[in-house]
XYZ file of C-alpha atoms in Angstrom:
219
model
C -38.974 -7.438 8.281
C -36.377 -9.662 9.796
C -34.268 -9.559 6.548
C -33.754 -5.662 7.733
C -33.428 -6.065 11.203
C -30.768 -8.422 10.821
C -29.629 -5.887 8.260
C -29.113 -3.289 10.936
C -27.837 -5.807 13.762
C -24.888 -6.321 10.754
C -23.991 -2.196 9.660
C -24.161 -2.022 13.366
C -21.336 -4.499 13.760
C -19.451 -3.450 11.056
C -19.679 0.530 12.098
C -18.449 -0.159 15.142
C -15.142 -2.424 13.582
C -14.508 0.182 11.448
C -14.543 2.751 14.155
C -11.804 0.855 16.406
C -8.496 1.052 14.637
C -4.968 -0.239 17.070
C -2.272 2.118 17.334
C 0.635 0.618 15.956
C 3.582 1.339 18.073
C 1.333 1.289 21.782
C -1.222 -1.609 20.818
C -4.211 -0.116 21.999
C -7.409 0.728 20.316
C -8.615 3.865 19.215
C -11.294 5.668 16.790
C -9.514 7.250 14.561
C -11.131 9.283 11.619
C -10.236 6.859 8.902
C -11.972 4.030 11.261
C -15.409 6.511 12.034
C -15.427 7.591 8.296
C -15.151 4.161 6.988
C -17.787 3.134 9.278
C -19.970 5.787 8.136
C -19.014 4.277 4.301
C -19.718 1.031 5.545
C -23.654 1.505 6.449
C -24.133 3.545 3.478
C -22.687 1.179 1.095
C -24.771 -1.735 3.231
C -27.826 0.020 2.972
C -27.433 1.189 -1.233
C -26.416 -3.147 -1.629
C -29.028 -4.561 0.148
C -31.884 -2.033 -1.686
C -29.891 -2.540 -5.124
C -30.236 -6.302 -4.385
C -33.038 -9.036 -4.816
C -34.722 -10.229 -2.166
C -32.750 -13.597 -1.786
C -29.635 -12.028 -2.387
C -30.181 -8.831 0.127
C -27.685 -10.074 2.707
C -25.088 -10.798 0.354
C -25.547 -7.250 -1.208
C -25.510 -5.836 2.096
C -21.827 -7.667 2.999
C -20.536 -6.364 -0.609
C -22.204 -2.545 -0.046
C -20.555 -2.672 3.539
C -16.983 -3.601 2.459
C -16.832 -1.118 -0.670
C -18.696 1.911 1.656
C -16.011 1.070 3.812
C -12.763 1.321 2.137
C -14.270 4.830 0.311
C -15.143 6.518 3.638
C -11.992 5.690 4.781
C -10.538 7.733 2.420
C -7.497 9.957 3.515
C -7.528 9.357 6.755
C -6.417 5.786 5.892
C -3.749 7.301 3.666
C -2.434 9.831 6.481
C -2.835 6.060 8.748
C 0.116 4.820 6.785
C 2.295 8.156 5.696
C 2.567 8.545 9.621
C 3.996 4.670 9.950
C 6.491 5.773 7.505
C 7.330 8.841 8.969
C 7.587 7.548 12.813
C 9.771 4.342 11.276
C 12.305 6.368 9.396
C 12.248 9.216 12.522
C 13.152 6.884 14.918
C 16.202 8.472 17.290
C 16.482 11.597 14.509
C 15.073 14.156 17.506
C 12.165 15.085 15.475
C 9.040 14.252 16.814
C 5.916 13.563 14.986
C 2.251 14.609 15.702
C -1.274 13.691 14.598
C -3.927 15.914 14.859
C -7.266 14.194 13.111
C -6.013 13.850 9.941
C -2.794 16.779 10.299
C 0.450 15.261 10.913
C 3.360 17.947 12.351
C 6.587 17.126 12.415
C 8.906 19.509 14.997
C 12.320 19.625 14.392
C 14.315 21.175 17.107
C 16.841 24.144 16.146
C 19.851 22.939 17.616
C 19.703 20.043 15.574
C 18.738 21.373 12.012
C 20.860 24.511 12.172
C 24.081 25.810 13.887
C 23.117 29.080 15.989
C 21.956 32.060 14.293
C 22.179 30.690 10.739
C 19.945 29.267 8.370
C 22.411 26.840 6.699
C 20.908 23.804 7.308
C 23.491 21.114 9.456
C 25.135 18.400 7.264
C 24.333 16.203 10.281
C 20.546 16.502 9.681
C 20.607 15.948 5.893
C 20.041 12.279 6.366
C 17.234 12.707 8.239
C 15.939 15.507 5.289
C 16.949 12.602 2.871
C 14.150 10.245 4.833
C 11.415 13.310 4.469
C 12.063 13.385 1.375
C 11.252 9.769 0.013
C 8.326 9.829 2.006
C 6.859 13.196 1.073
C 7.536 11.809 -2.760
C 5.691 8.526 -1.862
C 2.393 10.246 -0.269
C 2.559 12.724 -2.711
C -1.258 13.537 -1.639
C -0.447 15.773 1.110
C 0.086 19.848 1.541
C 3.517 20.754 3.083
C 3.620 24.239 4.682
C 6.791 24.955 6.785
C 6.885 27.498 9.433
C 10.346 28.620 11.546
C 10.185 29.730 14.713
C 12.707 31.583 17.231
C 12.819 32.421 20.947
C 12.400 35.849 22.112
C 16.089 36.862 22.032
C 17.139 39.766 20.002
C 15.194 42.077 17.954
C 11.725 40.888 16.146
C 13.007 42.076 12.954
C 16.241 39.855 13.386
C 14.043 36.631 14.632
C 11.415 36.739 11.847
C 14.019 37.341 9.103
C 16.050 34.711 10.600
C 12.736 32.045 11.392
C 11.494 33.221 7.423
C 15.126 31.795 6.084
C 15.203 28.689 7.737
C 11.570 28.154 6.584
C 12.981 28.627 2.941
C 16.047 26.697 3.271
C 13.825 23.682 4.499
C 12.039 24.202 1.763
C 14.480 24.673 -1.016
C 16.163 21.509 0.132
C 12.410 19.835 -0.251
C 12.243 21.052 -3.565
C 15.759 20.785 -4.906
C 15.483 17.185 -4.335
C 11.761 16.280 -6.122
C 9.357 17.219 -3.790
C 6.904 19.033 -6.098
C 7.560 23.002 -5.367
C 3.474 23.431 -6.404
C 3.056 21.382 -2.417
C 4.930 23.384 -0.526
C 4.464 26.675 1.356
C 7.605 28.387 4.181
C 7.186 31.262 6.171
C 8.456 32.384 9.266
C 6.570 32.941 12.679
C 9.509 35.002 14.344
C 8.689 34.310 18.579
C 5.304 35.030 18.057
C 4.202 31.023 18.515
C 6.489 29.894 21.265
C 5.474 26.602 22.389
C 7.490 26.979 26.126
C 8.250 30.018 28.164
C 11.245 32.000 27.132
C 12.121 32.881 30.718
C 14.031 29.847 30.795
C 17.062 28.733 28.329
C 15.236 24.881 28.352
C 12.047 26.419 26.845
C 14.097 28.910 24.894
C 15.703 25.817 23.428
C 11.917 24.794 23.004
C 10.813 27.479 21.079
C 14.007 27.260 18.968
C 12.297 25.069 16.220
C 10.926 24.396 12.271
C 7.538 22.627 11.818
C 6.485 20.778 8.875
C 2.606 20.473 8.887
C 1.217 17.709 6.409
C -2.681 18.077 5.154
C -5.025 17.356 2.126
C -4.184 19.841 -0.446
C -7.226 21.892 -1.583
């Protein structure tokens, strides 16, 4: 009897480690679902190792079940943990910012710095920061990438989605051109129709002005 409470007192402890992950660029702790996951993976595993082991060796089996639960719950949210280091390192000062959402990562680029106005020719000034994508997207070659470009609410809808739908492609023709696999990738364009600011004002026209990259577990 105590062999299993002090079973319980231990996935206990280990849940709630796995569950409190640090943010690496503010320091402070947070649950993440890689950390609630693993935790999850973590009494499981504990649980099967203790029952799979003898009696004498129960707590040992537990401590073995914990750590190997724990590493397989984990699973891709663990993975997305460390493509979004990458990705905030090698964005650093590029303009594009980079958001998680559970295990989603966006990345919004801003118009005025991926293409001149009105065009879908992609700036030679933001091919480095392409270039960076790039190696990354090839390393974590476990994520989805769909692209969608977006425009403000000036001109006609037929020009903006034509024009959003070509620098969706162009994005993704330079993704492909230089080994991203073509079968991960997916670029359409949203015209105005998701503006993120109010176009009533040329700061959230600017805004709205942009091309998102949205990372996720392919199906």
């Amino acid at each position: 009897m105590n062999k299993w409470r002090n079973l319980a007192i231990l996935t206990a402890g280990v849940t709630m480690l796995a569950a409190c992950t640090n943010n690496p660029y503010t320091g402070e702790s947070e649950a993440g679902k890689s950390g609630i996951y693993g935790g999850i993976g973590a009494v499981t595993g504990a649980v099967i190792g203790a029952a799979t082991s003898s009696k004498k060796d129960r707590g040992k089996g537990a401590l073995i079940g914990a750590a190997v639960g724990g590493a397989a719950g984990g699973g891709y949210g663990y993975y997305v943990d460390k493509q979004e280091a990458q990705l905030r390192q090698r964005l650093v000062g590029t303009g594009v910012q980079v958001q998680r959402n559970g295990d989603q990562l966006t990345l919004i680029m801003p118009g005025n710095i991926t293409f001149a106005t009105n065009s879908s020719d992609i700036s030679s000034s933001f091919y480095p920061t392409l270039n960076s994508l790039v190696t990354v997207f090839k390393e974590f070659d476990k994520s989805g990438i769909n692209i969608v470009g977006h425009t403000d609410s000036t001109g006609s809808l037929a020009l903006n989605q034509n024009l959003s739908n070509a620098r969706a492609q162009s994005v993704a023709s330079y993704l492909s051109s230089n080994g991203v696999a073509g079968n991960r990738i997916s670029a359409y364009g949203a015209g105005p129709n998701q503006p993120i600011a109010s176009n009533a004002t040329e700061q959230g026209r600017a805004q709205n002005r942009r091309v998102e990259i949205t990372l996720q577990q392919m199906q």
